PDB file of C-alpha atoms and ligand atoms in Angstrom:
ATOM      1  CA  GLY G  24      43.696 -15.660 -69.592  1.00  0.00           C
ATOM      2  CA  VAL G  25      44.074 -18.983 -67.835  1.00  0.00           C
ATOM      3  CA  ARG G  26      41.417 -19.775 -65.265  1.00  0.00           C
ATOM      4  CA  HIS G  27      41.685 -22.368 -62.523  1.00  0.00           C
ATOM      5  CA  GLU G  28      38.213 -22.738 -61.056  1.00  0.00           C
ATOM      6  CA  PRO G  29      37.840 -25.883 -58.969  1.00  0.00           C
ATOM      7  CA  THR G  30      34.564 -26.511 -60.799  1.00  0.00           C
ATOM      8  CA  SER G  31      36.076 -26.165 -64.274  1.00  0.00           C
ATOM      9  CA  LYS G  32      34.750 -28.395 -67.005  1.00  0.00           C
ATOM     10  CA  ILE G  33      35.805 -32.013 -67.174  1.00  0.00           C
ATOM     11  CA  VAL G  34      37.152 -32.652 -70.643  1.00  0.00           C
ATOM     12  CA  LEU G  35      38.408 -36.082 -71.736  1.00  0.00           C
ATOM     13  CA  ASP G  36      41.106 -36.687 -74.347  1.00  0.00           C
ATOM     14  CA  LEU G  37      39.307 -39.429 -76.281  1.00  0.00           C
ATOM     15  CA  GLU G  38      42.314 -40.629 -78.263  1.00  0.00           C
ATOM     16  CA  ARG G  39      44.275 -41.211 -75.086  1.00  0.00           C
ATOM     17  CA  LEU G  40      41.314 -42.679 -73.276  1.00  0.00           C
ATOM     18  CA  TYR G  41      40.516 -45.206 -76.010  1.00  0.00           C
ATOM     19  CA  ASP G  42      44.180 -46.069 -76.660  1.00  0.00           C
ATOM     20  CA  GLU G  43      44.948 -46.565 -72.991  1.00  0.00           C
ATOM     21  CA  ALA G  44      45.044 -50.333 -72.491  1.00  0.00           C
ATOM     22  CA  SER G  45      44.718 -49.965 -68.726  1.00  0.00           C
ATOM     23  CA  GLU G  46      41.887 -51.978 -67.155  1.00  0.00           C
ATOM     24  CA  ASP G  47      41.607 -49.084 -64.712  1.00  0.00           C
ATOM     25  CA  LEU G  48      39.929 -46.872 -67.307  1.00  0.00           C
ATOM     26  CA  ALA G  49      37.610 -49.463 -68.861  1.00  0.00           C
ATOM     27  CA  TYR G  50      34.448 -48.035 -67.274  1.00  0.00           C
ATOM     28  CA  VAL G  51      35.359 -44.442 -68.112  1.00  0.00           C
ATOM     29  CA  ALA G  52      35.917 -45.435 -71.740  1.00  0.00           C
ATOM     30  CA  ARG G  53      32.619 -47.319 -71.896  1.00  0.00           C
ATOM     31  CA  TYR G  54      30.802 -44.346 -70.343  1.00  0.00           C
ATOM     32  CA  ALA G  55      32.375 -41.898 -72.777  1.00  0.00           C
ATOM     33  CA  ARG G  56      31.296 -44.063 -75.725  1.00  0.00           C
ATOM     34  CA  ALA G  57      27.740 -44.127 -74.375  1.00  0.00           C
ATOM     35  CA  ILE G  58      27.703 -40.317 -74.020  1.00  0.00           C
ATOM     36  CA  GLN G  59      29.041 -39.884 -77.563  1.00  0.00           C
ATOM     37  CA  GLN G  60      26.201 -42.091 -78.772  1.00  0.00           C
ATOM     38  CA  GLN G  61      23.541 -40.201 -76.810  1.00  0.00           C
ATOM     39  CA  ARG G  62      24.759 -36.885 -78.197  1.00  0.00           C
ATOM     40  CA  GLY G  63      25.561 -38.082 -81.685  1.00  0.00           C
ATOM     41  CA  ASP G  64      29.005 -36.547 -81.022  1.00  0.00           C
ATOM     42  CA  TYR G  65      31.283 -38.985 -82.848  1.00  0.00           C
ATOM     43  CA  ASN G  66      33.950 -36.854 -84.457  1.00  0.00           C
ATOM     44  CA  GLY G  67      35.419 -35.009 -81.502  1.00  0.00           C
ATOM     45  CA  ARG G  68      38.929 -35.523 -80.191  1.00  0.00           C
ATOM     46  CA  VAL G  69      37.704 -34.398 -76.802  1.00  0.00           C
ATOM     47  CA  LEU G  70      34.470 -34.846 -74.868  1.00  0.00           C
ATOM     48  CA  SER G  71      33.117 -32.555 -72.148  1.00  0.00           C
ATOM     49  CA  ILE G  72      31.237 -34.544 -69.545  1.00  0.00           C
ATOM     50  CA  ARG G  73      28.684 -33.596 -66.898  1.00  0.00           C
ATOM     51  CA  ALA G  74      29.731 -33.108 -63.311  1.00  0.00           C
ATOM     52  CA  ASP G  75      26.794 -35.395 -62.433  1.00  0.00           C
ATOM     53  CA  ASP G  76      28.192 -38.153 -64.598  1.00  0.00           C
ATOM     54  CA  LEU G  77      31.627 -37.796 -63.000  1.00  0.00           C
ATOM     55  CA  ARG G  78      29.965 -38.251 -59.616  1.00  0.00           C
ATOM     56  CA  ALA G  79      28.237 -41.410 -60.810  1.00  0.00           C
ATOM     57  CA  LEU G  80      31.469 -42.749 -62.310  1.00  0.00           C
ATOM     58  CA  ALA G  81      33.336 -42.025 -59.066  1.00  0.00           C
ATOM     59  CA  ILE G  82      30.929 -44.363 -57.254  1.00  0.00           C
ATOM     60  CA  VAL G  83      31.752 -47.135 -59.702  1.00  0.00           C
ATOM     61  CA  TYR G  84      35.449 -46.608 -58.873  1.00  0.00           C
ATOM     62  CA  ASP G  85      34.720 -46.450 -55.130  1.00  0.00           C
ATOM     63  CA  ALA G  86      36.350 -42.999 -55.123  1.00  0.00           C
ATOM     64  CA  SER G  87      35.379 -39.381 -54.512  1.00  0.00           C
ATOM     65  CA  PRO G  88      34.885 -37.197 -57.596  1.00  0.00           C
ATOM     66  CA  SER G  89      38.216 -35.459 -56.871  1.00  0.00           C
ATOM     67  CA  GLY G  90      39.843 -38.864 -56.334  1.00  0.00           C
ATOM     68  CA  LEU G  91      38.651 -39.974 -59.757  1.00  0.00           C
ATOM     69  CA  ILE G  92      39.902 -36.712 -61.299  1.00  0.00           C
ATOM     70  CA  GLU G  93      43.317 -37.445 -59.766  1.00  0.00           C
ATOM     71  CA  ARG G  94      43.293 -40.892 -61.301  1.00  0.00           C
ATOM     72  CA  LEU G  95      42.312 -39.565 -64.709  1.00  0.00           C
ATOM     73  CA  THR G  96      45.089 -36.995 -64.437  1.00  0.00           C
ATOM     74  CA  GLU G  97      47.645 -39.711 -63.607  1.00  0.00           C
ATOM     75  CA  HIS G  98      46.565 -41.561 -66.739  1.00  0.00           C
ATOM     76  CA  GLY G  99      46.914 -38.350 -68.752  1.00  0.00           C
ATOM     77  CA  VAL G 100      43.398 -38.508 -70.181  1.00  0.00           C
ATOM     78  CA  LEU G 101      42.145 -35.129 -68.944  1.00  0.00           C
ATOM     79  CA  VAL G 102      42.430 -31.984 -71.033  1.00  0.00           C
ATOM     80  CA  ALA G 103      43.093 -29.013 -68.770  1.00  0.00           C
ATOM     81  CA  ASP G 104      42.360 -26.385 -71.407  1.00  0.00           C
ATOM     82  CA  PRO G 105      40.651 -27.579 -74.605  1.00  0.00           C
ATOM     83  CA  ARG G 106      41.461 -24.374 -76.480  1.00  0.00           C
ATOM     84  CA  ALA G 107      45.152 -24.672 -75.672  1.00  0.00           C
ATOM     85  CA  PHE G 108      44.888 -28.362 -76.610  1.00  0.00           C
ATOM     86  CA  PHE G 109      43.762 -27.491 -80.130  1.00  0.00           C
ATOM     87  CA  ALA G 110      46.254 -24.659 -80.451  1.00  0.00           C
ATOM     88  CA  SER G 111      49.233 -26.964 -79.789  1.00  0.00           C
TER      89      SER G 111
HETATM   90  P1  C2E I  18      18.513 -33.920 -72.366  1.00  0.00           P
HETATM   91  O1  C2E I  18      19.242 -34.050 -71.077  1.00  0.00           O
HETATM   92  O2  C2E I  18      17.028 -33.733 -72.297  1.00  0.00           O
HETATM   93  O3  C2E I  18      19.144 -32.700 -73.152  1.00  0.00           O
HETATM   94  C1  C2E I  18      18.568 -32.249 -74.354  1.00  0.00           C
HETATM   95  C2  C2E I  18      19.512 -31.336 -75.076  1.00  0.00           C
HETATM   96  O4  C2E I  18      19.797 -30.177 -74.252  1.00  0.00           O
HETATM   97  C3  C2E I  18      20.868 -31.970 -75.361  1.00  0.00           C
HETATM   98  O5  C2E I  18      20.820 -32.677 -76.579  1.00  0.00           O
HETATM   99  C4  C2E I  18      21.769 -30.749 -75.461  1.00  0.00           C
HETATM  100  O6  C2E I  18      21.630 -30.128 -76.731  1.00  0.00           O
HETATM  101  C5  C2E I  18      21.172 -29.811 -74.419  1.00  0.00           C
HETATM  102  N1  C2E I  18      21.868 -29.951 -73.117  1.00  0.00           N
HETATM  103  C6  C2E I  18      21.429 -30.532 -71.988  1.00  0.00           C
HETATM  104  N2  C2E I  18      22.316 -30.353 -70.975  1.00  0.00           N
HETATM  105  C7  C2E I  18      23.343 -29.650 -71.505  1.00  0.00           C
HETATM  106  C8  C2E I  18      24.572 -29.163 -70.967  1.00  0.00           C
HETATM  107  O7  C2E I  18      24.930 -29.306 -69.773  1.00  0.00           O
HETATM  108  N3  C2E I  18      25.385 -28.512 -71.837  1.00  0.00           N
HETATM  109  C9  C2E I  18      25.051 -28.351 -73.127  1.00  0.00           C
HETATM  110  N4  C2E I  18      25.942 -27.743 -73.930  1.00  0.00           N
HETATM  111  N5  C2E I  18      23.909 -28.770 -73.656  1.00  0.00           N
HETATM  112  C10 C2E I  18      23.058 -29.410 -72.856  1.00  0.00           C
HETATM  113  P2  C2E I  18      21.913 -33.817 -76.885  1.00  0.00           P
HETATM  114  O8  C2E I  18      23.279 -33.333 -76.612  1.00  0.00           O
HETATM  115  O9  C2E I  18      21.632 -34.288 -78.276  1.00  0.00           O
HETATM  116  O10 C2E I  18      21.574 -34.975 -75.876  1.00  0.00           O
HETATM  117  C11 C2E I  18      20.387 -35.747 -76.009  1.00  0.00           C
HETATM  118  C12 C2E I  18      20.097 -36.524 -74.752  1.00  0.00           C
HETATM  119  O11 C2E I  18      21.162 -37.467 -74.510  1.00  0.00           O
HETATM  120  C13 C2E I  18      20.032 -35.675 -73.487  1.00  0.00           C
HETATM  121  O12 C2E I  18      18.743 -35.175 -73.332  1.00  0.00           O
HETATM  122  C14 C2E I  18      20.380 -36.685 -72.414  1.00  0.00           C
HETATM  123  O13 C2E I  18      19.242 -37.469 -72.094  1.00  0.00           O
HETATM  124  C15 C2E I  18      21.398 -37.557 -73.098  1.00  0.00           C
HETATM  125  N6  C2E I  18      22.766 -37.079 -72.834  1.00  0.00           N
HETATM  126  C16 C2E I  18      23.585 -36.444 -73.687  1.00  0.00           C
HETATM  127  N7  C2E I  18      24.760 -36.191 -73.129  1.00  0.00           N
HETATM  128  C17 C2E I  18      24.671 -36.664 -71.871  1.00  0.00           C
HETATM  129  C18 C2E I  18      25.582 -36.682 -70.792  1.00  0.00           C
HETATM  130  O14 C2E I  18      26.721 -36.203 -70.834  1.00  0.00           O
HETATM  131  N8  C2E I  18      25.149 -37.263 -69.643  1.00  0.00           N
HETATM  132  C19 C2E I  18      23.894 -37.772 -69.520  1.00  0.00           C
HETATM  133  N9  C2E I  18      23.534 -38.294 -68.336  1.00  0.00           N
HETATM  134  N10 C2E I  18      23.014 -37.791 -70.530  1.00  0.00           N
HETATM  135  C20 C2E I  18      23.403 -37.231 -71.683  1.00  0.00           C
HETATM  136  P1  C2E I  19      35.761 -24.888 -74.858  1.00  0.00           P
HETATM  137  O1  C2E I  19      34.700 -25.446 -73.995  1.00  0.00           O
HETATM  138  O2  C2E I  19      37.034 -24.481 -74.195  1.00  0.00           O
HETATM  139  O3  C2E I  19      36.034 -25.984 -75.989  1.00  0.00           O
HETATM  140  C1  C2E I  19      37.093 -25.828 -76.906  1.00  0.00           C
HETATM  141  C2  C2E I  19      36.959 -26.825 -78.036  1.00  0.00           C
HETATM  142  O4  C2E I  19      37.047 -28.149 -77.487  1.00  0.00           O
HETATM  143  C3  C2E I  19      35.629 -26.781 -78.766  1.00  0.00           C
HETATM  144  O5  C2E I  19      35.699 -25.817 -79.783  1.00  0.00           O
HETATM  145  C4  C2E I  19      35.530 -28.180 -79.347  1.00  0.00           C
HETATM  146  O6  C2E I  19      36.293 -28.281 -80.516  1.00  0.00           O
HETATM  147  C5  C2E I  19      36.197 -29.009 -78.266  1.00  0.00           C
HETATM  148  N1  C2E I  19      35.208 -29.632 -77.381  1.00  0.00           N
HETATM  149  C6  C2E I  19      34.990 -29.371 -76.070  1.00  0.00           C
HETATM  150  N2  C2E I  19      34.061 -30.198 -75.566  1.00  0.00           N
HETATM  151  C7  C2E I  19      33.680 -31.009 -76.587  1.00  0.00           C
HETATM  152  C8  C2E I  19      32.760 -32.101 -76.666  1.00  0.00           C
HETATM  153  O7  C2E I  19      32.091 -32.535 -75.701  1.00  0.00           O
HETATM  154  N3  C2E I  19      32.653 -32.695 -77.896  1.00  0.00           N
HETATM  155  C9  C2E I  19      33.358 -32.277 -78.968  1.00  0.00           C
HETATM  156  N4  C2E I  19      33.163 -32.907 -80.128  1.00  0.00           N
HETATM  157  N5  C2E I  19      34.239 -31.262 -78.910  1.00  0.00           N
HETATM  158  C10 C2E I  19      34.402 -30.645 -77.738  1.00  0.00           C
HETATM  159  P2  C2E I  19      34.342 -25.151 -80.311  1.00  0.00           P
HETATM  160  O8  C2E I  19      33.314 -26.199 -80.575  1.00  0.00           O
HETATM  161  O9  C2E I  19      34.731 -24.263 -81.441  1.00  0.00           O
HETATM  162  O10 C2E I  19      33.834 -24.266 -79.089  1.00  0.00           O
HETATM  163  C11 C2E I  19      34.544 -23.108 -78.685  1.00  0.00           C
HETATM  164  C12 C2E I  19      33.993 -22.577 -77.399  1.00  0.00           C
HETATM  165  O11 C2E I  19      32.607 -22.220 -77.562  1.00  0.00           O
HETATM  166  C13 C2E I  19      34.015 -23.588 -76.259  1.00  0.00           C
HETATM  167  O12 C2E I  19      35.249 -23.588 -75.622  1.00  0.00           O
HETATM  168  C14 C2E I  19      32.919 -23.036 -75.366  1.00  0.00           C
HETATM  169  O13 C2E I  19      33.389 -21.944 -74.618  1.00  0.00           O
HETATM  170  C15 C2E I  19      31.893 -22.529 -76.375  1.00  0.00           C
HETATM  171  N6  C2E I  19      30.932 -23.624 -76.639  1.00  0.00           N
HETATM  172  C16 C2E I  19      30.867 -24.455 -77.694  1.00  0.00           C
HETATM  173  N7  C2E I  19      29.836 -25.301 -77.573  1.00  0.00           N
HETATM  174  C17 C2E I  19      29.263 -25.014 -76.396  1.00  0.00           C
HETATM  175  C18 C2E I  19      28.165 -25.555 -75.711  1.00  0.00           C
HETATM  176  O14 C2E I  19      27.483 -26.500 -76.146  1.00  0.00           O
HETATM  177  N8  C2E I  19      27.879 -24.993 -74.491  1.00  0.00           N
HETATM  178  C19 C2E I  19      28.581 -23.936 -73.987  1.00  0.00           C
HETATM  179  N9  C2E I  19      28.236 -23.427 -72.818  1.00  0.00           N
HETATM  180  N10 C2E I  19      29.648 -23.428 -74.603  1.00  0.00           N
HETATM  181  C20 C2E I  19      29.961 -23.949 -75.797  1.00  0.00           C
HETATM  182  P1  C2E I  20      28.331 -26.314 -70.745  1.00  0.00           P
HETATM  183  O1  C2E I  20      27.467 -26.528 -71.917  1.00  0.00           O
HETATM  184  O2  C2E I  20      29.231 -25.120 -70.750  1.00  0.00           O
HETATM  185  O3  C2E I  20      27.377 -26.244 -69.472  1.00  0.00           O
HETATM  186  C1  C2E I  20      27.878 -25.843 -68.190  1.00  0.00           C
HETATM  187  C2  C2E I  20      26.864 -26.170 -67.125  1.00  0.00           C
HETATM  188  O4  C2E I  20      25.651 -25.445 -67.331  1.00  0.00           O
HETATM  189  C3  C2E I  20      26.473 -27.633 -67.114  1.00  0.00           C
HETATM  190  O5  C2E I  20      27.434 -28.358 -66.349  1.00  0.00           O
HETATM  191  C4  C2E I  20      25.103 -27.577 -66.450  1.00  0.00           C
HETATM  192  O6  C2E I  20      25.236 -27.453 -65.052  1.00  0.00           O
HETATM  193  C5  C2E I  20      24.524 -26.272 -66.983  1.00  0.00           C
HETATM  194  N1  C2E I  20      23.696 -26.499 -68.186  1.00  0.00           N
HETATM  195  C6  C2E I  20      23.982 -26.132 -69.457  1.00  0.00           C
HETATM  196  N2  C2E I  20      22.994 -26.466 -70.291  1.00  0.00           N
HETATM  197  C7  C2E I  20      22.048 -27.070 -69.536  1.00  0.00           C
HETATM  198  C8  C2E I  20      20.769 -27.657 -69.828  1.00  0.00           C
HETATM  199  O7  C2E I  20      20.279 -27.689 -70.971  1.00  0.00           O
HETATM  200  N3  C2E I  20      20.086 -28.219 -68.778  1.00  0.00           N
HETATM  201  C9  C2E I  20      20.605 -28.191 -67.509  1.00  0.00           C
HETATM  202  N4  C2E I  20      19.886 -28.795 -66.536  1.00  0.00           N
HETATM  203  N5  C2E I  20      21.797 -27.655 -67.198  1.00  0.00           N
HETATM  204  C10 C2E I  20      22.502 -27.097 -68.203  1.00  0.00           C
HETATM  205  P2  C2E I  20      27.580 -29.937 -66.530  1.00  0.00           P
HETATM  206  O8  C2E I  20      26.239 -30.585 -66.452  1.00  0.00           O
HETATM  207  O9  C2E I  20      28.585 -30.378 -65.534  1.00  0.00           O
HETATM  208  O10 C2E I  20      28.145 -30.158 -68.002  1.00  0.00           O
HETATM  209  C11 C2E I  20      29.490 -29.869 -68.325  1.00  0.00           C
HETATM  210  C12 C2E I  20      29.662 -29.833 -69.820  1.00  0.00           C
HETATM  211  O11 C2E I  20      29.393 -31.129 -70.385  1.00  0.00           O
HETATM  212  C13 C2E I  20      28.748 -28.883 -70.550  1.00  0.00           C
HETATM  213  O12 C2E I  20      29.276 -27.587 -70.482  1.00  0.00           O
HETATM  214  C14 C2E I  20      28.753 -29.469 -71.949  1.00  0.00           C
HETATM  215  O13 C2E I  20      29.957 -29.118 -72.601  1.00  0.00           O
HETATM  216  C15 C2E I  20      28.790 -30.950 -71.684  1.00  0.00           C
HETATM  217  N6  C2E I  20      27.422 -31.516 -71.658  1.00  0.00           N
HETATM  218  C16 C2E I  20      26.732 -31.883 -70.576  1.00  0.00           C
HETATM  219  N7  C2E I  20      25.561 -32.404 -70.896  1.00  0.00           N
HETATM  220  C17 C2E I  20      25.473 -32.368 -72.237  1.00  0.00           C
HETATM  221  C18 C2E I  20      24.471 -32.788 -73.175  1.00  0.00           C
HETATM  222  O14 C2E I  20      23.383 -33.291 -72.841  1.00  0.00           O
HETATM  223  N8  C2E I  20      24.760 -32.592 -74.484  1.00  0.00           N
HETATM  224  C19 C2E I  20      25.922 -32.021 -74.890  1.00  0.00           C
HETATM  225  N9  C2E I  20      26.101 -31.864 -76.206  1.00  0.00           N
HETATM  226  N10 C2E I  20      26.889 -31.611 -74.034  1.00  0.00           N
HETATM  227  C20 C2E I  20      26.662 -31.789 -72.733  1.00  0.00           C
END
């Protein structure tokens, strides 16, 4: 079934994130690359990130965590349901 917890995992669509030319996402993209490096997770199309890291990133964007999520959603770089994402 489809769940809609407010605390659901933050999953980034890496292809979209790295293709997006927007200056607005430059720090998110840099952060995601750093996390991939730390994990040795290079081959994924998506990346799950820590709630703590979203909070830190929100500060960089002078936004609240939910404000940053809204922005990421507007840019279409969030994956709502990674399993559905791979099924499509
Ligand atoms: P660490 O924080 O000491 O975590 C060691 C290992 O525990 C991680 O190895 C991972 O296998 C597991 N782990 C820790 N937290 C989680 C979690 O919330 N979910 C899952 N599924 N596993 C978890 P890994 O992935 O090779 O990462 C190595 C180190 O790289 C981590 O050591 C941490 O210092 C850093 N790192 C990796 N990913 C992130 C991240 O998203 N944010 C931050 N701040 N650091 C990260
Ligand atoms: P899920 O969290 O809904 O993730 C679905 C699929 O999205 C994963 O399939 C994987 O292909 C991709 N994915 C999600 N986050 C990442 C990421 O940070 N890096 C990469 N490279 N791919 C990612 P997969 O691996 O077959 O996992 C299926 C399900 O198994 C996951 O569904 C999750 O429920 C569970 N799972 C897998 N790894 C972990 C883990 O480290 N921690 C926890 N708690 N659950 C995990
Ligand atoms: P997840 O693996 O399903 O973990 C869900 C939550 O369980 C994490 O949310 C965190 O609060 C807790 N948790 C899981 N494993 C550990 C651990 O080893 N140490 C601690 N202190 N807490 C743990 P969070 O932090 O928001 O992370 C969300 C998702 O981001 C994780 O879902 C996982 O997919 C990914 N992730 C976070 N940190 C790491 C990491 O270091 N390595 C890897 N490979 N994935 C990570």
